[in-house]
Amino acid sequence: MNDVDKGHCQAAVSKQHLKEAADWYAALADEALASDIKQQWQSWISASSAHGEAWARIESVAKRFDQLRNDDTGSRAPASETLHSLQERRVTRRRTLKTMLVLVGIGSGAWLTLPESPYLQIADYASAKGEIKELALSDGSKAWLNTSSHMDVHYTTEQRLIHLLSGDIFIDTAADSNRPLIVETSHGRLRALGTRFSVAKERGHSVLAVFEGRVEIDIGQGLSRIIETGEQIAFSKGKWGVLRGADPARQAWVNHVLLANDIPLVDLISQLERYRFGYIYVESEVAQMRVMGSFPLDEPDVALEMLAASLDISIDKPTPWWVHIRSKNK
């Protein structure tokens, strides 16, 4: 059994792990970036045994490619030297990644449509990466699923229940005096009081923003409160965040717009990256540049071009999955 066949037997290594490993491989092959991101790469590998297995598999495939491509003597360089040889021979990362994907068994087209969440196959409603999906619910309510979002809907004669499994939703609630509309996340239970509101499930907490009407939140431990129109709050089990004004960006995505109101470039890119496959690396010297404007979520590459035209930055795309943002003067 060869190395690639062995890799297929390692159930812990998903296609997503392989994609991440290949993205790291491409980044480390860039001499200008390798030293800056090596510690992040090591942290990624250490975070999970599946990450280490995925990296070994990608490196093994890259080694095979290196031998096939440029080993006239039949000698076999150690896997640890693969990156060095790749840099010395100046092979484009686009060609390397494409070949690696074929050898690993993931076609480039399939790469771009890989499911990213365990909820994708079991949720009642799901949106793909980069997709914003509008839904008409049976009670007349409207719901929008943001990119890579998943929810279940369970309506009975007593209540209308929406369970947000991951991502973001925006709800325009239809009136029903006999059945309250409830939205649940793992962090709390929200009761709509004739409203238009968004709920986002983020790392370690959820965020509610109310744009019309009111929403009552119960976060357990006897803690509940009502959030009014124009207010926003983060919450987790038994803990409130700071009450703020509702961020217009949490409604703008419904119209396929990424709204930036004087935010750091790195924060905007973090949002834009949710709609685009691959990794966008922002150099530290431009990360805190302030950005204002509206950007198309349906065309993230156009949004990148708009940023390049309005800021003193250069945007390089050595592969379809790797974008490098740096200062024009560097």
mmCIF file of C-alpha atoms in Angstrom:
data_model
loop_
_atom_site.group_PDB
_atom_site.id
_atom_site.type_symbol
_atom_site.label_atom_id
_atom_site.label_comp_id
_atom_site.label_asym_id
_atom_site.label_seq_id
_atom_site.Cartn_x
_atom_site.Cartn_y
_atom_site.Cartn_z
ATOM 1 C CA MET A 1 0.000 0.000 0.000
ATOM 2 C CA ASN A 2 1.525 3.342 -1.011
ATOM 3 C CA ASP A 3 1.514 6.563 1.008
ATOM 4 C CA VAL A 4 -1.519 7.996 -0.736
ATOM 5 C CA ASP A 5 -3.518 4.793 -0.241
ATOM 6 C CA LYS A 6 -2.582 4.804 3.435
ATOM 7 C CA GLY A 7 -3.820 8.382 3.699
ATOM 8 C CA HIS A 8 -7.250 7.323 2.444
ATOM 9 C CA CYS A 9 -7.490 4.892 5.341
ATOM 10 C CA GLN A 10 -7.013 7.671 7.897
ATOM 11 C CA ALA A 11 -10.604 8.582 8.600
ATOM 12 C CA ALA A 12 -9.588 11.465 10.850
ATOM 13 C CA VAL A 13 -8.194 13.401 7.875
ATOM 14 C CA SER A 14 -11.018 15.185 6.070
ATOM 15 C CA LYS A 15 -10.891 16.942 2.714
ATOM 16 C CA GLN A 16 -11.033 20.208 4.629
ATOM 17 C CA HIS A 17 -7.886 19.226 6.552
ATOM 18 C CA LEU A 18 -6.145 18.451 3.256
ATOM 19 C CA LYS A 19 -7.222 21.805 1.830
ATOM 20 C CA GLU A 20 -5.833 23.642 4.847
ATOM 21 C CA ALA A 21 -2.581 21.685 4.649
ATOM 22 C CA ALA A 22 -2.173 22.526 0.966
ATOM 23 C CA ASP A 23 -2.865 26.203 1.698
ATOM 24 C CA TRP A 24 -0.135 26.161 4.346
ATOM 25 C CA TYR A 25 2.192 24.416 1.905
ATOM 26 C CA ALA A 26 1.622 27.128 -0.696
ATOM 27 C CA ALA A 27 2.197 29.858 1.882
ATOM 28 C CA LEU A 28 5.431 28.319 3.165
ATOM 29 C CA ALA A 29 6.705 27.997 -0.395
ATOM 30 C CA ASP A 30 6.590 31.795 -0.610
ATOM 31 C CA GLU A 31 10.025 32.876 0.608
ATOM 32 C CA ALA A 32 8.734 36.332 1.530
ATOM 33 C CA LEU A 33 6.145 34.878 3.905
ATOM 34 C CA ALA A 34 7.609 31.634 5.217
ATOM 35 C CA SER A 35 9.533 33.117 8.147
ATOM 36 C CA ASP A 36 6.576 35.260 9.273
ATOM 37 C CA ILE A 37 3.986 32.485 9.347
ATOM 38 C CA LYS A 38 6.077 29.487 10.392
ATOM 39 C CA GLN A 39 4.981 29.772 14.024
ATOM 40 C CA GLN A 40 1.300 29.929 12.979
ATOM 41 C CA TRP A 41 1.834 26.862 10.809
ATOM 42 C CA GLN A 42 3.412 24.975 13.717
ATOM 43 C CA SER A 43 0.462 25.950 15.930
ATOM 44 C CA TRP A 44 -1.963 24.669 13.297
ATOM 45 C CA ILE A 45 -0.153 21.325 13.137
ATOM 46 C CA SER A 46 -0.052 21.032 16.933
ATOM 47 C CA ALA A 47 -3.751 21.810 17.305
ATOM 48 C CA SER A 48 -4.885 18.397 16.032
ATOM 49 C CA SER A 49 -3.436 15.015 15.139
ATOM 50 C CA ALA A 50 -5.548 15.173 11.976
ATOM 51 C CA HIS A 51 -3.703 18.348 10.982
ATOM 52 C CA GLY A 52 -0.362 16.566 11.340
ATOM 53 C CA GLU A 53 -1.605 13.632 9.282
ATOM 54 C CA ALA A 54 -2.955 15.959 6.581
ATOM 55 C CA TRP A 55 0.363 17.824 6.428
ATOM 56 C CA ALA A 56 2.328 14.550 6.135
ATOM 57 C CA ARG A 57 0.076 13.445 3.325
ATOM 58 C CA ILE A 58 0.396 16.708 1.393
ATOM 59 C CA GLU A 59 4.168 16.720 1.908
ATOM 60 C CA SER A 60 4.365 13.116 0.718
ATOM 61 C CA VAL A 61 2.417 13.942 -2.424
ATOM 62 C CA ALA A 62 4.570 17.026 -3.013
ATOM 63 C CA LYS A 63 7.656 14.859 -2.695
ATOM 64 C CA ARG A 64 6.310 12.492 -5.346
ATOM 65 C CA PHE A 65 5.564 15.425 -7.605
ATOM 66 C CA ASP A 66 9.046 16.819 -7.074
ATOM 67 C CA GLN A 67 10.589 13.494 -8.029
ATOM 68 C CA LEU A 68 8.422 13.093 -11.119
ATOM 69 C CA ARG A 69 9.017 16.663 -12.192
ATOM 70 C CA ASN A 70 12.736 17.107 -11.785
ATOM 71 C CA ASP A 71 14.672 14.027 -10.702
ATOM 72 C CA ASP A 72 16.614 12.803 -13.691
ATOM 73 C CA THR A 73 18.986 10.752 -11.562
ATOM 74 C CA GLY A 74 16.254 8.869 -9.709
ATOM 75 C CA SER A 75 17.537 10.071 -6.337
ATOM 76 C CA ARG A 76 14.997 10.630 -3.587
ATOM 77 C CA ALA A 77 15.253 13.818 -1.549
ATOM 78 C CA PRO A 78 13.932 13.660 2.042
ATOM 79 C CA ALA A 79 10.443 15.057 2.518
ATOM 80 C CA SER A 80 11.859 17.736 4.803
ATOM 81 C CA GLU A 81 13.784 19.156 1.835
ATOM 82 C CA THR A 82 10.731 19.431 -0.425
ATOM 83 C CA LEU A 83 9.996 23.047 0.385
ATOM 84 C CA HIS A 84 13.605 24.052 -0.170
ATOM 85 C CA SER A 85 13.796 22.325 -3.536
ATOM 86 C CA LEU A 86 10.490 23.845 -4.551
ATOM 87 C CA GLN A 87 11.774 27.327 -3.805
ATOM 88 C CA GLU A 88 15.135 26.772 -5.525
ATOM 89 C CA ARG A 89 13.575 25.535 -8.735
ATOM 90 C CA ARG A 90 11.024 28.365 -8.768
ATOM 91 C CA VAL A 91 8.057 26.162 -9.617
ATOM 92 C CA THR A 92 4.832 28.154 -9.564
ATOM 93 C CA ARG A 93 2.555 27.403 -6.641
ATOM 94 C CA ARG A 94 -0.434 27.235 -8.976
ATOM 95 C CA ARG A 95 1.032 24.231 -10.809
ATOM 96 C CA THR A 96 2.184 22.612 -7.575
ATOM 97 C CA LEU A 97 -1.212 22.840 -5.881
ATOM 98 C CA LYS A 98 -3.105 21.651 -8.956
ATOM 99 C CA THR A 99 -0.909 18.587 -9.251
ATOM 100 C CA MET A 100 -1.053 17.906 -5.522
ATOM 101 C CA LEU A 101 -4.853 17.990 -5.596
ATOM 102 C CA VAL A 102 -4.969 15.477 -8.425
ATOM 103 C CA LEU A 103 -2.526 13.137 -6.685
ATOM 104 C CA VAL A 104 -4.346 13.381 -3.361
ATOM 105 C CA GLY A 105 -7.578 12.628 -5.160
ATOM 106 C CA ILE A 106 -9.310 16.014 -4.976
ATOM 107 C CA GLY A 107 -9.971 17.646 -8.334
ATOM 108 C CA SER A 108 -9.693 21.428 -8.430
ATOM 109 C CA GLY A 109 -13.416 21.744 -9.153
ATOM 110 C CA ALA A 110 -14.338 19.492 -6.248
ATOM 111 C CA TRP A 111 -11.992 21.499 -4.013
ATOM 112 C CA LEU A 112 -14.133 24.581 -4.470
ATOM 113 C CA THR A 113 -17.352 22.798 -3.499
ATOM 114 C CA LEU A 114 -16.198 20.850 -0.436
ATOM 115 C CA PRO A 115 -18.685 20.930 2.443
ATOM 116 C CA GLU A 116 -17.226 22.945 5.308
ATOM 117 C CA SER A 117 -19.535 22.008 8.133
ATOM 118 C CA PRO A 118 -20.774 18.771 9.677
ATOM 119 C CA TYR A 119 -24.239 20.359 9.638
ATOM 120 C CA LEU A 120 -24.372 20.565 5.834
ATOM 121 C CA GLN A 121 -25.829 17.090 5.391
ATOM 122 C CA ILE A 122 -28.248 17.154 8.348
ATOM 123 C CA ALA A 123 -29.591 20.720 8.606
ATOM 124 C CA ASP A 124 -33.063 21.551 7.302
ATOM 125 C CA TYR A 125 -31.636 24.587 5.543
ATOM 126 C CA ALA A 126 -28.028 25.256 4.561
ATOM 127 C CA SER A 127 -26.057 27.779 2.530
ATOM 128 C CA ALA A 128 -22.774 27.073 0.809
ATOM 129 C CA LYS A 129 -19.640 29.153 1.226
ATOM 130 C CA GLY A 130 -20.172 32.443 -0.560
ATOM 131 C CA GLU A 131 -23.933 31.919 -0.836
ATOM 132 C CA ILE A 132 -26.620 34.130 0.708
ATOM 133 C CA LYS A 133 -29.922 32.254 0.639
ATOM 134 C CA GLU A 134 -33.382 33.813 1.016
ATOM 135 C CA LEU A 135 -36.125 31.562 2.427
ATOM 136 C CA ALA A 136 -39.895 31.909 2.652
ATOM 137 C CA LEU A 137 -41.065 30.039 5.755
ATOM 138 C CA SER A 138 -44.458 28.366 6.019
ATOM 139 C CA ASP A 139 -45.862 30.973 8.441
ATOM 140 C CA GLY A 140 -45.095 33.881 6.119
ATOM 141 C CA SER A 141 -41.873 34.848 7.874
ATOM 142 C CA LYS A 142 -38.785 35.449 5.763
ATOM 143 C CA ALA A 143 -35.313 34.266 6.641
ATOM 144 C CA TRP A 144 -31.916 34.834 5.095
ATOM 145 C CA LEU A 145 -28.970 32.495 5.604
ATOM 146 C CA ASN A 146 -25.555 34.086 5.396
ATOM 147 C CA THR A 147 -22.558 32.280 3.918
ATOM 148 C CA SER A 148 -21.870 28.786 5.341
ATOM 149 C CA SER A 149 -24.887 28.879 7.658
ATOM 150 C CA HIS A 150 -27.169 26.083 8.831
ATOM 151 C CA MET A 151 -30.500 25.999 10.630
ATOM 152 C CA ASP A 152 -33.341 23.678 11.577
ATOM 153 C CA VAL A 153 -37.007 24.711 11.590
ATOM 154 C CA HIS A 154 -39.644 23.030 13.758
ATOM 155 C CA TYR A 155 -43.160 24.462 13.740
ATOM 156 C CA THR A 156 -45.948 23.094 15.963
ATOM 157 C CA THR A 157 -49.376 24.323 16.996
ATOM 158 C CA GLU A 158 -47.791 25.925 20.085
ATOM 159 C CA GLN A 159 -44.649 27.599 18.717
ATOM 160 C CA ARG A 160 -42.399 28.326 15.760
ATOM 161 C CA LEU A 161 -38.864 27.187 16.562
ATOM 162 C CA ILE A 162 -35.724 27.982 14.560
ATOM 163 C CA HIS A 163 -32.456 26.430 15.711
ATOM 164 C CA LEU A 164 -29.364 28.201 14.388
ATOM 165 C CA LEU A 165 -26.679 25.530 14.149
ATOM 166 C CA SER A 166 -23.932 27.717 12.666
ATOM 167 C CA GLY A 167 -23.380 31.012 10.873
ATOM 168 C CA ASP A 168 -25.779 33.964 10.610
ATOM 169 C CA ILE A 169 -29.478 34.425 9.962
ATOM 170 C CA PHE A 170 -31.696 37.448 9.442
ATOM 171 C CA ILE A 171 -35.393 37.092 10.292
ATOM 172 C CA ASP A 172 -38.371 39.192 9.167
ATOM 173 C CA THR A 173 -41.072 37.835 11.472
ATOM 174 C CA ALA A 174 -44.669 37.277 10.379
ATOM 175 C CA ALA A 175 -47.324 38.004 12.996
ATOM 176 C CA ASP A 176 -48.921 35.012 14.726
ATOM 177 C CA SER A 177 -50.590 35.752 18.058
ATOM 178 C CA ASN A 178 -50.963 32.061 18.896
ATOM 179 C CA ARG A 179 -47.417 30.917 18.231
ATOM 180 C CA PRO A 180 -44.320 32.842 19.352
ATOM 181 C CA LEU A 181 -41.295 32.683 17.066
ATOM 182 C CA ILE A 182 -38.287 31.358 18.939
ATOM 183 C CA VAL A 183 -34.666 31.302 17.749
ATOM 184 C CA GLU A 184 -32.254 29.089 19.648
ATOM 185 C CA THR A 185 -28.485 28.904 19.564
ATOM 186 C CA SER A 186 -26.238 26.939 21.905
ATOM 187 C CA HIS A 187 -25.863 30.184 23.901
ATOM 188 C CA GLY A 188 -29.469 31.193 24.520
ATOM 189 C CA ARG A 189 -33.112 31.340 23.499
ATOM 190 C CA LEU A 190 -34.586 34.388 21.734
ATOM 191 C CA ARG A 191 -38.291 35.249 21.526
ATOM 192 C CA ALA A 192 -39.275 37.611 18.734
ATOM 193 C CA LEU A 193 -41.745 40.364 19.568
ATOM 194 C CA GLY A 194 -42.789 41.438 16.053
ATOM 195 C CA THR A 195 -39.316 42.059 14.715
ATOM 196 C CA ARG A 196 -36.646 42.204 12.076
ATOM 197 C CA PHE A 197 -33.378 41.027 13.583
ATOM 198 C CA SER A 198 -30.147 39.147 12.938
ATOM 199 C CA VAL A 199 -28.536 36.399 14.971
ATOM 200 C CA ALA A 200 -24.939 35.277 14.471
ATOM 201 C CA LYS A 201 -23.368 32.276 16.128
ATOM 202 C CA GLU A 202 -19.723 33.157 16.622
ATOM 203 C CA ARG A 203 -16.836 31.564 18.480
ATOM 204 C CA GLY A 204 -17.822 31.219 22.131
ATOM 205 C CA HIS A 205 -20.914 33.434 21.932
ATOM 206 C CA SER A 206 -23.848 34.595 19.818
ATOM 207 C CA VAL A 207 -24.752 38.145 18.734
ATOM 208 C CA LEU A 208 -28.242 39.621 18.388
ATOM 209 C CA ALA A 209 -28.903 42.868 16.484
ATOM 210 C CA VAL A 210 -32.474 44.237 16.428
ATOM 211 C CA PHE A 211 -33.517 46.500 13.545
ATOM 212 C CA GLU A 212 -37.277 46.625 14.181
ATOM 213 C CA GLY A 213 -39.412 45.676 17.177
ATOM 214 C CA ARG A 214 -37.965 43.900 20.205
ATOM 215 C CA VAL A 215 -36.431 40.522 21.112
ATOM 216 C CA GLU A 216 -36.427 38.853 24.505
ATOM 217 C CA ILE A 217 -33.318 36.784 25.330
ATOM 218 C CA ASP A 218 -33.070 34.034 27.932
ATOM 219 C CA ILE A 219 -29.503 32.859 28.578
ATOM 220 C CA GLY A 220 -30.258 30.552 31.481
ATOM 221 C CA GLN A 221 -29.500 30.858 35.188
ATOM 222 C CA GLY A 222 -32.574 33.065 35.529
ATOM 223 C CA LEU A 223 -31.066 35.738 33.268
ATOM 224 C CA SER A 224 -33.263 37.358 30.609
ATOM 225 C CA ARG A 225 -33.685 40.790 29.090
ATOM 226 C CA ILE A 226 -35.387 42.591 26.220
ATOM 227 C CA ILE A 227 -33.330 44.139 23.417
ATOM 228 C CA GLU A 228 -34.954 47.126 21.713
ATOM 229 C CA THR A 229 -34.869 48.455 18.151
ATOM 230 C CA GLY A 230 -31.402 49.704 17.216
ATOM 231 C CA GLU A 231 -29.622 47.688 19.904
ATOM 232 C CA GLN A 232 -27.116 44.853 19.702
ATOM 233 C CA ILE A 233 -25.682 42.496 22.293
ATOM 234 C CA ALA A 234 -23.395 39.483 22.507
ATOM 235 C CA PHE A 235 -24.330 36.684 24.880
ATOM 236 C CA SER A 236 -23.314 33.238 26.021
ATOM 237 C CA LYS A 237 -24.671 30.825 28.612
ATOM 238 C CA GLY A 238 -25.211 32.877 31.778
ATOM 239 C CA LYS A 239 -23.205 35.870 30.555
ATOM 240 C CA TRP A 240 -24.065 39.159 28.841
ATOM 241 C CA GLY A 241 -21.808 41.208 26.612
ATOM 242 C CA VAL A 242 -21.897 45.000 26.332
ATOM 243 C CA LEU A 243 -25.089 46.538 24.930
ATOM 244 C CA ARG A 244 -24.242 48.511 21.777
ATOM 245 C CA GLY A 245 -25.915 50.206 18.844
ATOM 246 C CA ALA A 246 -26.938 47.768 16.131
ATOM 247 C CA ASP A 247 -24.186 47.486 13.522
ATOM 248 C CA PRO A 248 -25.673 48.229 10.046
ATOM 249 C CA ALA A 249 -23.278 45.641 8.580
ATOM 250 C CA ARG A 250 -25.292 42.915 10.334
ATOM 251 C CA GLN A 251 -28.214 43.813 8.074
ATOM 252 C CA ALA A 252 -26.340 44.891 4.934
ATOM 253 C CA TRP A 253 -25.231 41.350 4.066
ATOM 254 C CA VAL A 254 -28.864 40.471 3.321
ATOM 255 C CA ASN A 255 -28.468 42.759 0.287
ATOM 256 C CA HIS A 256 -25.155 41.059 -0.582
ATOM 257 C CA VAL A 257 -23.143 44.038 0.634
ATOM 258 C CA LEU A 258 -20.153 44.066 2.981
ATOM 259 C CA LEU A 259 -20.367 47.394 4.783
ATOM 260 C CA ALA A 260 -17.192 48.891 6.236
ATOM 261 C CA ASN A 261 -17.476 51.931 8.493
ATOM 262 C CA ASP A 262 -13.947 52.979 9.428
ATOM 263 C CA ILE A 263 -12.730 49.488 10.344
ATOM 264 C CA PRO A 264 -9.209 48.021 10.089
ATOM 265 C CA LEU A 265 -8.353 46.367 6.787
ATOM 266 C CA VAL A 266 -7.591 43.094 8.541
ATOM 267 C CA ASP A 267 -11.121 43.021 10.023
ATOM 268 C CA LEU A 268 -12.711 43.642 6.638
ATOM 269 C CA ILE A 269 -10.588 40.887 5.066
ATOM 270 C CA SER A 270 -11.622 38.514 7.851
ATOM 271 C CA GLN A 271 -15.243 39.077 6.836
ATOM 272 C CA LEU A 272 -14.565 38.911 3.103
ATOM 273 C CA GLU A 273 -12.663 35.656 3.549
ATOM 274 C CA ARG A 274 -15.890 33.989 4.656
ATOM 275 C CA TYR A 275 -17.191 34.340 1.092
ATOM 276 C CA ARG A 276 -14.076 33.216 -0.760
ATOM 277 C CA PHE A 277 -12.295 29.866 -0.844
ATOM 278 C CA GLY A 278 -8.687 29.916 0.241
ATOM 279 C CA TYR A 279 -6.617 32.116 2.528
ATOM 280 C CA ILE A 280 -5.940 35.857 2.428
ATOM 281 C CA TYR A 281 -2.714 36.906 4.130
ATOM 282 C CA VAL A 282 -2.485 40.564 5.231
ATOM 283 C CA GLU A 283 0.955 41.966 6.005
ATOM 284 C CA SER A 284 1.215 43.631 9.410
ATOM 285 C CA GLU A 285 2.234 47.016 7.982
ATOM 286 C CA VAL A 286 -1.144 47.397 6.210
ATOM 287 C CA ALA A 287 -3.382 45.416 8.583
ATOM 288 C CA GLN A 288 -4.579 48.473 10.542
ATOM 289 C CA MET A 289 -5.350 50.707 7.556
ATOM 290 C CA ARG A 290 -8.834 52.153 8.013
ATOM 291 C CA VAL A 291 -11.475 51.227 5.459
ATOM 292 C CA MET A 292 -14.825 52.799 4.595
ATOM 293 C CA GLY A 293 -17.191 51.773 1.838
ATOM 294 C CA SER A 294 -19.497 49.094 0.469
ATOM 295 C CA PHE A 295 -18.146 45.964 -1.177
ATOM 296 C CA PRO A 296 -19.894 43.208 -3.185
ATOM 297 C CA LEU A 297 -20.112 39.919 -1.336
ATOM 298 C CA ASP A 298 -21.073 38.027 -4.488
ATOM 299 C CA GLU A 299 -17.761 38.985 -6.085
ATOM 300 C CA PRO A 300 -15.048 38.960 -3.410
ATOM 301 C CA ASP A 301 -12.277 39.326 -6.003
ATOM 302 C CA VAL A 302 -13.929 42.516 -7.254
ATOM 303 C CA ALA A 303 -13.992 43.695 -3.638
ATOM 304 C CA LEU A 304 -10.250 43.045 -3.442
ATOM 305 C CA GLU A 305 -9.711 45.088 -6.613
ATOM 306 C CA MET A 306 -11.732 47.935 -5.102
ATOM 307 C CA LEU A 307 -9.516 47.863 -2.015
ATOM 308 C CA ALA A 308 -6.377 47.928 -4.150
ATOM 309 C CA ALA A 309 -7.717 50.947 -6.045
ATOM 310 C CA SER A 310 -8.588 52.929 -2.922
ATOM 311 C CA LEU A 311 -5.723 52.019 -0.564
ATOM 312 C CA ASP A 312 -1.954 52.052 -0.858
ATOM 313 C CA ILE A 313 -1.799 48.266 -1.083
ATOM 314 C CA SER A 314 -0.780 45.605 -3.577
ATOM 315 C CA ILE A 315 -2.783 42.396 -3.953
ATOM 316 C CA ASP A 316 -1.009 39.337 -5.357
ATOM 317 C CA LYS A 317 -2.686 36.027 -6.219
ATOM 318 C CA PRO A 318 -0.021 33.359 -6.703
ATOM 319 C CA THR A 319 -2.748 30.679 -6.631
ATOM 320 C CA PRO A 320 -6.568 30.763 -6.682
ATOM 321 C CA TRP A 321 -6.519 29.870 -2.970
ATOM 322 C CA TRP A 322 -3.747 32.192 -1.770
ATOM 323 C CA VAL A 323 -3.960 35.991 -1.738
ATOM 324 C CA HIS A 324 -1.151 38.175 -0.398
ATOM 325 C CA ILE A 325 -1.914 41.784 0.596
ATOM 326 C CA ARG A 326 1.075 44.051 1.208
ATOM 327 C CA SER A 327 2.164 47.667 0.922
ATOM 328 C CA LYS A 328 2.744 48.974 -2.578
ATOM 329 C CA ASN A 329 6.054 50.379 -1.391
ATOM 330 C CA LYS A 330 7.396 47.059 -0.082
#
